[in-house]
mmCIF file of C-alpha atoms in Angstrom:
data_model
loop_
_atom_site.group_PDB
_atom_site.id
_atom_site.type_symbol
_atom_site.label_atom_id
_atom_site.label_comp_id
_atom_site.label_asym_id
_atom_site.label_seq_id
_atom_site.Cartn_x
_atom_site.Cartn_y
_atom_site.Cartn_z
ATOM 1 C CA MET E 1 -35.239 -56.433 -54.373
ATOM 2 C CA LEU E 2 -33.216 -56.139 -51.191
ATOM 3 C CA VAL E 3 -30.604 -53.381 -51.110
ATOM 4 C CA SER E 4 -27.585 -52.510 -49.049
ATOM 5 C CA ALA E 5 -28.306 -49.972 -46.321
ATOM 6 C CA GLU E 6 -25.371 -47.806 -47.403
ATOM 7 C CA GLU E 7 -27.144 -45.434 -49.785
ATOM 8 C CA MET E 8 -30.200 -44.888 -47.594
ATOM 9 C CA LEU E 9 -28.014 -44.098 -44.586
ATOM 10 C CA LYS E 10 -25.774 -41.706 -46.489
ATOM 11 C CA LYS E 11 -28.905 -39.812 -47.564
ATOM 12 C CA ALA E 12 -30.185 -39.838 -43.990
ATOM 13 C CA LYS E 13 -26.924 -38.466 -42.614
ATOM 14 C CA ALA E 14 -26.880 -35.671 -45.187
ATOM 15 C CA GLY E 15 -30.583 -34.927 -44.706
ATOM 16 C CA LYS E 16 -30.494 -34.945 -40.883
ATOM 17 C CA TYR E 17 -33.032 -37.724 -40.428
ATOM 18 C CA ALA E 18 -32.793 -41.389 -39.414
ATOM 19 C CA VAL E 19 -33.872 -44.628 -41.050
ATOM 20 C CA GLY E 20 -35.724 -46.973 -38.732
ATOM 21 C CA GLN E 21 -34.616 -50.547 -38.189
ATOM 22 C CA PHE E 22 -37.561 -52.626 -37.021
ATOM 23 C CA ASN E 23 -36.861 -56.176 -35.906
ATOM 24 C CA ILE E 24 -38.985 -58.938 -37.402
ATOM 25 C CA ASN E 25 -40.060 -62.144 -35.686
ATOM 26 C CA ASN E 26 -42.658 -63.667 -37.985
ATOM 27 C CA LEU E 27 -44.642 -63.172 -41.196
ATOM 28 C CA GLU E 28 -47.161 -60.781 -39.634
ATOM 29 C CA TRP E 29 -44.511 -58.410 -38.262
ATOM 30 C CA THR E 30 -42.657 -58.380 -41.564
ATOM 31 C CA LYS E 31 -45.787 -57.680 -43.594
ATOM 32 C CA ALA E 32 -46.892 -54.896 -41.232
ATOM 33 C CA ILE E 33 -43.523 -53.118 -41.409
ATOM 34 C CA LEU E 34 -43.224 -53.387 -45.190
ATOM 35 C CA LEU E 35 -46.775 -52.130 -45.810
ATOM 36 C CA THR E 36 -46.233 -49.167 -43.472
ATOM 37 C CA ALA E 37 -42.929 -48.271 -45.116
ATOM 38 C CA GLU E 38 -44.584 -48.378 -48.538
ATOM 39 C CA GLU E 39 -47.534 -46.281 -47.350
ATOM 40 C CA LEU E 40 -45.245 -43.624 -45.878
ATOM 41 C CA LYS E 41 -42.688 -43.836 -48.703
ATOM 42 C CA SER E 42 -39.949 -44.421 -46.156
ATOM 43 C CA PRO E 43 -36.808 -46.518 -46.561
ATOM 44 C CA VAL E 44 -36.659 -49.255 -43.955
ATOM 45 C CA ILE E 45 -34.289 -51.801 -42.454
ATOM 46 C CA LEU E 46 -35.632 -55.170 -41.313
ATOM 47 C CA GLY E 47 -33.579 -56.404 -38.386
ATOM 48 C CA VAL E 48 -33.182 -60.099 -37.581
ATOM 49 C CA SER E 49 -31.517 -61.310 -34.405
ATOM 50 C CA GLU E 50 -29.831 -64.694 -34.424
ATOM 51 C CA GLY E 51 -32.551 -66.031 -32.135
ATOM 52 C CA ALA E 52 -35.323 -64.760 -34.409
ATOM 53 C CA GLY E 53 -33.526 -66.269 -37.384
ATOM 54 C CA LYS E 54 -33.557 -69.679 -35.719
ATOM 55 C CA TYR E 55 -37.215 -69.271 -34.749
ATOM 56 C CA MET E 56 -38.146 -68.506 -38.356
ATOM 57 C CA CYS E 57 -36.463 -71.734 -39.567
ATOM 58 C CA GLY E 58 -33.110 -70.277 -40.543
ATOM 59 C CA TYR E 59 -31.689 -67.359 -42.473
ATOM 60 C CA LYS E 60 -32.511 -68.768 -45.910
ATOM 61 C CA THR E 61 -36.161 -69.039 -44.896
ATOM 62 C CA VAL E 62 -36.130 -65.395 -43.762
ATOM 63 C CA VAL E 63 -34.562 -64.262 -47.045
ATOM 64 C CA GLY E 64 -37.118 -66.233 -49.043
ATOM 65 C CA MET E 65 -40.033 -64.834 -47.046
ATOM 66 C CA VAL E 66 -38.877 -61.216 -47.336
ATOM 67 C CA ASN E 67 -38.050 -61.453 -51.044
ATOM 68 C CA GLY E 68 -41.441 -63.032 -51.682
ATOM 69 C CA MET E 69 -43.214 -60.229 -49.845
ATOM 70 C CA LEU E 70 -41.307 -57.529 -51.707
ATOM 71 C CA GLU E 71 -42.605 -58.994 -54.936
ATOM 72 C CA GLU E 72 -46.149 -59.929 -53.912
ATOM 73 C CA LEU E 73 -46.820 -56.677 -52.014
ATOM 74 C CA LYS E 74 -45.214 -54.628 -54.803
ATOM 75 C CA ILE E 75 -42.897 -52.831 -52.409
ATOM 76 C CA THR E 76 -41.068 -49.973 -54.137
ATOM 77 C CA VAL E 77 -39.224 -48.335 -51.209
ATOM 78 C CA PRO E 78 -35.624 -49.323 -50.384
ATOM 79 C CA VAL E 79 -35.534 -52.312 -48.000
ATOM 80 C CA ALA E 80 -32.428 -53.766 -46.367
ATOM 81 C CA LEU E 81 -32.432 -57.123 -44.555
ATOM 82 C CA HIS E 82 -29.973 -56.789 -41.688
ATOM 83 C CA LEU E 83 -28.528 -59.177 -39.114
ATOM 84 C CA ASP E 84 -28.817 -57.547 -35.683
ATOM 85 C CA HIS E 85 -26.083 -58.077 -33.065
ATOM 86 C CA GLY E 86 -24.558 -60.855 -35.071
ATOM 87 C CA SER E 87 -21.698 -63.066 -34.010
ATOM 88 C CA TYR E 88 -18.733 -63.585 -36.323
ATOM 89 C CA GLU E 89 -20.157 -66.932 -37.443
ATOM 90 C CA GLY E 90 -23.693 -65.548 -37.687
ATOM 91 C CA ALA E 91 -22.579 -62.709 -39.929
ATOM 92 C CA LYS E 92 -20.908 -65.137 -42.315
ATOM 93 C CA ALA E 93 -24.012 -67.339 -42.367
ATOM 94 C CA CYS E 94 -26.282 -64.388 -43.194
ATOM 95 C CA ILE E 95 -23.966 -63.236 -45.969
ATOM 96 C CA GLU E 96 -24.154 -66.734 -47.446
ATOM 97 C CA ALA E 97 -27.949 -66.854 -47.060
ATOM 98 C CA GLY E 98 -28.572 -63.638 -49.003
ATOM 99 C CA PHE E 99 -28.938 -60.867 -46.413
ATOM 100 C CA SER E 100 -28.155 -57.428 -47.838
ATOM 101 C CA SER E 101 -26.619 -56.113 -44.608
ATOM 102 C CA VAL E 102 -25.055 -57.516 -41.436
ATOM 103 C CA MET E 103 -23.982 -56.336 -38.026
ATOM 104 C CA PHE E 104 -20.958 -57.839 -36.367
ATOM 105 C CA ASP E 105 -21.122 -57.094 -32.661
ATOM 106 C CA GLY E 106 -17.537 -57.377 -31.509
ATOM 107 C CA SER E 107 -18.025 -55.015 -28.575
ATOM 108 C CA HIS E 108 -17.444 -57.808 -26.033
ATOM 109 C CA TYR E 109 -14.007 -58.604 -27.493
ATOM 110 C CA PRO E 110 -10.794 -56.735 -26.709
ATOM 111 C CA ILE E 111 -10.519 -53.872 -29.227
ATOM 112 C CA GLU E 112 -7.689 -55.632 -31.090
ATOM 113 C CA GLU E 113 -9.846 -58.712 -31.730
ATOM 114 C CA ASN E 114 -12.856 -56.562 -32.589
ATOM 115 C CA VAL E 115 -10.703 -54.787 -35.195
ATOM 116 C CA GLU E 116 -9.325 -58.055 -36.622
ATOM 117 C CA LYS E 117 -12.705 -59.754 -37.057
ATOM 118 C CA THR E 118 -14.435 -56.590 -38.300
ATOM 119 C CA LYS E 119 -11.717 -56.030 -40.887
ATOM 120 C CA GLU E 120 -12.191 -59.515 -42.326
ATOM 121 C CA LEU E 121 -15.976 -59.116 -42.552
ATOM 122 C CA VAL E 122 -15.657 -55.650 -44.117
ATOM 123 C CA ALA E 123 -13.591 -57.150 -46.947
ATOM 124 C CA ILE E 124 -16.215 -59.844 -47.602
ATOM 125 C CA CYS E 125 -19.110 -57.358 -47.536
ATOM 126 C CA LYS E 126 -17.362 -54.911 -49.857
ATOM 127 C CA GLU E 127 -16.735 -57.682 -52.366
ATOM 128 C CA LYS E 128 -20.419 -58.646 -52.315
ATOM 129 C CA GLY E 129 -21.851 -55.108 -52.179
ATOM 130 C CA LEU E 130 -23.358 -55.498 -48.702
ATOM 131 C CA SER E 131 -23.463 -52.994 -45.868
ATOM 132 C CA ILE E 132 -21.895 -53.784 -42.505
ATOM 133 C CA GLU E 133 -22.414 -52.349 -39.024
ATOM 134 C CA ALA E 134 -19.906 -52.622 -36.194
ATOM 135 C CA GLU E 135 -20.216 -51.808 -32.499
ATOM 136 C CA VAL E 136 -17.960 -50.190 -29.917
ATOM 137 C CA GLY E 137 -19.073 -49.965 -26.294
ATOM 138 C CA SER E 138 -21.727 -52.532 -25.435
ATOM 139 C CA ILE E 139 -25.386 -51.535 -25.390
ATOM 140 C CA GLY E 140 -27.071 -51.938 -22.006
ATOM 141 C CA GLY E 141 -29.840 -54.362 -21.121
ATOM 142 C CA GLU E 142 -30.571 -57.716 -22.741
ATOM 143 C CA GLU E 143 -31.878 -58.518 -26.178
ATOM 144 C CA ASP E 144 -32.114 -62.068 -27.437
ATOM 145 C CA GLY E 145 -29.460 -63.245 -25.010
ATOM 146 C CA VAL E 146 -27.029 -60.434 -25.870
ATOM 147 C CA VAL E 147 -26.255 -58.606 -22.614
ATOM 148 C CA GLY E 148 -24.521 -55.264 -22.226
ATOM 149 C CA ALA E 149 -23.864 -52.963 -19.295
ATOM 150 C CA GLY E 150 -24.603 -49.734 -21.119
ATOM 151 C CA GLU E 151 -21.048 -48.532 -21.634
ATOM 152 C CA CYS E 152 -20.068 -45.271 -23.260
ATOM 153 C CA ALA E 153 -17.790 -45.948 -26.187
ATOM 154 C CA ASP E 154 -14.230 -44.681 -26.425
ATOM 155 C CA PRO E 155 -14.159 -42.207 -29.354
ATOM 156 C CA GLU E 156 -10.625 -43.273 -30.279
ATOM 157 C CA GLU E 157 -11.697 -46.912 -30.488
ATOM 158 C CA CYS E 158 -14.684 -45.808 -32.582
ATOM 159 C CA LYS E 159 -12.269 -44.183 -35.019
ATOM 160 C CA MET E 160 -10.205 -47.378 -35.196
ATOM 161 C CA ILE E 161 -13.285 -49.363 -36.216
ATOM 162 C CA ALA E 162 -14.646 -46.651 -38.532
ATOM 163 C CA ASP E 163 -11.320 -46.478 -40.364
ATOM 164 C CA LEU E 164 -11.729 -50.147 -41.340
ATOM 165 C CA GLY E 165 -14.411 -49.099 -43.827
ATOM 166 C CA VAL E 166 -17.590 -50.197 -42.051
ATOM 167 C CA THR E 167 -20.818 -48.715 -43.419
ATOM 168 C CA MET E 168 -22.206 -47.639 -40.046
ATOM 169 C CA LEU E 169 -21.136 -47.640 -36.442
ATOM 170 C CA ALA E 170 -23.093 -48.357 -33.264
ATOM 171 C CA ALA E 171 -21.428 -46.500 -30.403
ATOM 172 C CA GLY E 172 -22.641 -47.038 -26.860
ATOM 173 C CA ILE E 173 -23.807 -43.719 -25.381
ATOM 174 C CA GLY E 174 -25.711 -44.975 -22.335
ATOM 175 C CA ASN E 175 -28.549 -46.488 -24.375
ATOM 176 C CA ILE E 176 -30.021 -49.857 -23.395
ATOM 177 C CA HIS E 177 -32.192 -52.597 -24.866
ATOM 178 C CA GLY E 178 -35.654 -53.166 -23.461
ATOM 179 C CA LYS E 179 -37.482 -50.845 -21.080
ATOM 180 C CA TYR E 180 -35.560 -47.934 -19.593
ATOM 181 C CA PRO E 181 -35.541 -47.812 -15.771
ATOM 182 C CA ALA E 182 -36.919 -44.790 -13.927
ATOM 183 C CA ASN E 183 -33.420 -43.782 -12.804
ATOM 184 C CA TRP E 184 -31.886 -43.910 -16.292
ATOM 185 C CA PRO E 185 -29.585 -40.859 -16.605
ATOM 186 C CA GLY E 186 -30.222 -40.360 -20.320
ATOM 187 C CA LEU E 187 -28.018 -40.432 -23.405
ATOM 188 C CA SER E 188 -24.468 -39.137 -23.213
ATOM 189 C CA PHE E 189 -24.503 -36.489 -25.925
ATOM 190 C CA GLU E 190 -20.967 -35.538 -24.957
ATOM 191 C CA THR E 191 -19.844 -39.035 -25.989
ATOM 192 C CA LEU E 192 -21.950 -38.939 -29.159
ATOM 193 C CA ASP E 193 -20.515 -35.573 -30.176
ATOM 194 C CA ALA E 194 -16.971 -36.808 -29.576
ATOM 195 C CA VAL E 195 -17.612 -39.934 -31.653
ATOM 196 C CA GLN E 196 -19.106 -37.824 -34.453
ATOM 197 C CA GLN E 197 -16.002 -35.632 -34.474
ATOM 198 C CA LYS E 198 -13.769 -38.695 -34.823
ATOM 199 C CA THR E 199 -15.825 -40.550 -37.444
ATOM 200 C CA GLY E 200 -16.865 -37.686 -39.733
ATOM 201 C CA GLU E 201 -19.472 -38.582 -42.353
ATOM 202 C CA MET E 202 -20.004 -42.135 -41.160
ATOM 203 C CA PRO E 203 -23.668 -42.838 -40.256
ATOM 204 C CA LEU E 204 -24.024 -43.599 -36.552
ATOM 205 C CA VAL E 205 -26.521 -46.073 -35.090
ATOM 206 C CA LEU E 206 -28.650 -45.745 -31.963
ATOM 207 C CA HIS E 207 -29.758 -49.065 -30.488
ATOM 208 C CA GLY E 208 -32.534 -49.321 -27.902
ATOM 209 C CA GLY E 209 -34.822 -46.782 -29.577
ATOM 210 C CA THR E 210 -37.799 -47.778 -27.410
ATOM 211 C CA GLY E 211 -38.488 -45.380 -24.555
ATOM 212 C CA ILE E 212 -35.985 -42.677 -25.455
ATOM 213 C CA PRO E 213 -37.769 -39.292 -25.245
ATOM 214 C CA ALA E 214 -38.503 -37.594 -28.573
ATOM 215 C CA ASP E 215 -36.276 -34.612 -27.815
ATOM 216 C CA MET E 216 -33.311 -36.924 -27.145
ATOM 217 C CA ILE E 217 -34.005 -38.798 -30.391
ATOM 218 C CA GLN E 218 -34.003 -35.562 -32.350
ATOM 219 C CA LYS E 219 -30.817 -34.306 -30.686
ATOM 220 C CA ALA E 220 -29.107 -37.632 -31.422
ATOM 221 C CA ILE E 221 -30.077 -37.292 -35.084
ATOM 222 C CA SER E 222 -28.625 -33.784 -35.152
ATOM 223 C CA LEU E 223 -25.342 -35.262 -33.873
ATOM 224 C CA GLY E 224 -24.985 -37.833 -36.627
ATOM 225 C CA VAL E 225 -27.329 -40.714 -35.762
ATOM 226 C CA SER E 226 -28.751 -41.982 -39.059
ATOM 227 C CA LYS E 227 -30.219 -45.352 -38.034
ATOM 228 C CA ILE E 228 -32.369 -46.068 -34.994
ATOM 229 C CA ASN E 229 -33.321 -49.565 -33.877
ATOM 230 C CA VAL E 230 -36.780 -50.370 -32.514
ATOM 231 C CA ASN E 231 -37.788 -53.782 -31.219
ATOM 232 C CA THR E 232 -39.226 -53.708 -27.692
ATOM 233 C CA GLU E 233 -41.887 -51.124 -28.544
ATOM 234 C CA CYS E 234 -43.218 -53.331 -31.340
ATOM 235 C CA GLN E 235 -43.242 -56.309 -28.988
ATOM 236 C CA LEU E 236 -45.171 -54.388 -26.342
ATOM 237 C CA SER E 237 -47.748 -52.959 -28.748
ATOM 238 C CA PHE E 238 -48.290 -56.374 -30.351
ATOM 239 C CA GLN E 239 -48.644 -58.032 -26.963
ATOM 240 C CA GLU E 240 -51.107 -55.484 -25.606
ATOM 241 C CA ALA E 241 -53.372 -55.485 -28.662
ATOM 242 C CA THR E 242 -53.436 -59.282 -28.787
ATOM 243 C CA ARG E 243 -54.138 -59.532 -25.041
ATOM 244 C CA LYS E 244 -57.133 -57.204 -25.310
ATOM 245 C CA TYR E 245 -58.486 -59.190 -28.257
ATOM 246 C CA ILE E 246 -58.249 -62.478 -26.366
ATOM 247 C CA GLU E 247 -59.700 -61.064 -23.143
ATOM 248 C CA ALA E 248 -62.648 -59.730 -25.106
ATOM 249 C CA GLY E 249 -63.397 -63.326 -26.103
ATOM 250 C CA LYS E 250 -63.271 -62.527 -29.789
ATOM 251 C CA ASP E 251 -61.118 -65.561 -30.484
ATOM 252 C CA LEU E 252 -63.784 -67.858 -29.015
ATOM 253 C CA GLU E 253 -66.628 -67.456 -31.470
ATOM 254 C CA GLY E 254 -66.981 -71.138 -32.228
ATOM 255 C CA LYS E 255 -64.964 -70.930 -35.427
ATOM 256 C CA GLY E 256 -61.798 -72.510 -34.112
ATOM 257 C CA PHE E 257 -58.331 -71.016 -33.943
ATOM 258 C CA ASP E 258 -57.665 -68.678 -36.857
ATOM 259 C CA PRO E 259 -54.247 -66.961 -36.672
ATOM 260 C CA ARG E 260 -55.357 -64.442 -39.281
ATOM 261 C CA LYS E 261 -57.944 -63.147 -36.841
ATOM 262 C CA LEU E 262 -56.023 -63.656 -33.608
ATOM 263 C CA LEU E 263 -52.904 -61.871 -34.832
ATOM 264 C CA ALA E 264 -54.682 -59.086 -36.742
ATOM 265 C CA PRO E 265 -54.986 -56.636 -33.797
ATOM 266 C CA GLY E 266 -51.312 -57.031 -32.917
ATOM 267 C CA THR E 267 -50.337 -56.553 -36.543
ATOM 268 C CA GLU E 268 -52.312 -53.306 -36.733
ATOM 269 C CA ALA E 269 -50.649 -52.170 -33.498
ATOM 270 C CA ILE E 270 -47.215 -52.736 -35.030
ATOM 271 C CA LYS E 271 -48.220 -50.662 -38.072
ATOM 272 C CA ALA E 272 -49.175 -47.796 -35.750
ATOM 273 C CA THR E 273 -45.905 -48.080 -33.820
ATOM 274 C CA VAL E 274 -43.795 -48.138 -36.982
ATOM 275 C CA LYS E 275 -45.674 -45.147 -38.399
ATOM 276 C CA GLU E 276 -45.148 -43.154 -35.205
ATOM 277 C CA LYS E 277 -41.422 -43.901 -35.198
ATOM 278 C CA MET E 278 -40.917 -43.154 -38.891
ATOM 279 C CA GLU E 279 -42.588 -39.788 -38.401
ATOM 280 C CA LEU E 280 -40.381 -39.071 -35.362
ATOM 281 C CA PHE E 281 -37.226 -40.114 -37.214
ATOM 282 C CA GLY E 282 -38.108 -37.876 -40.165
ATOM 283 C CA SER E 283 -37.847 -40.633 -42.790
ATOM 284 C CA VAL E 284 -41.382 -40.262 -44.214
ATOM 285 C CA GLY E 285 -41.271 -39.456 -47.923
ATOM 286 C CA LYS E 286 -37.514 -40.026 -48.134
ATOM 287 C CA ALA E 287 -37.655 -43.187 -50.273
#
């Protein structure tokens, strides 16, 4: 059964660890993440971008697939199904479809409009028992068509959004989506500390978890980050493992195309990536 992310993130904040959000794009990715979470007894958040939702035949299809896997795989750890970087309309659609958590990314709006739209969605989510994430200060890079310049959030604006009653807050601290460039200056811990001071016990979210050095991840967790998003690293590990399999000619054994065989190496690579991140985030055994 899908759950809100609220309880798992409150425990993470109090316990000084972070819950991983791993974005899903198909059945294989979803299965790999769920099996790894169950093996490690770690709570987990399955992230779905609007583009991935469309690719997987709509939000209702995603909900049906995930709920079916929870039952068939006998998953016992807490699992939240979360819309990632959702629009106002996308958030409403995911709520209707049965997601247990949504993100409304209003960071590209003026703060007044961000507050207005977030406030409305908070009321809906509270009524339905869902968790909701908001964002202040756009995240750098590009992910699924969502582009940000890597701003550092204004702590006062973060407080304005936090005071609306959101479950968790993504504050830009110089983090970016995708690969980090060689000249990346690193996370702004000064900004993160200031946001933590303004938002108190609210779980904070770090987007762009791929490529951030382990020591920075751990410092961010110590400053209130309770949820870390990983997508690009899973994509890269899946791509590399699948490429090696194809180049080795193992998909050309005269048996025709079999996705179970072709996608198996990439699926195992995702399991390894998720395990590595869960261990780094400290969420193993926290279910």
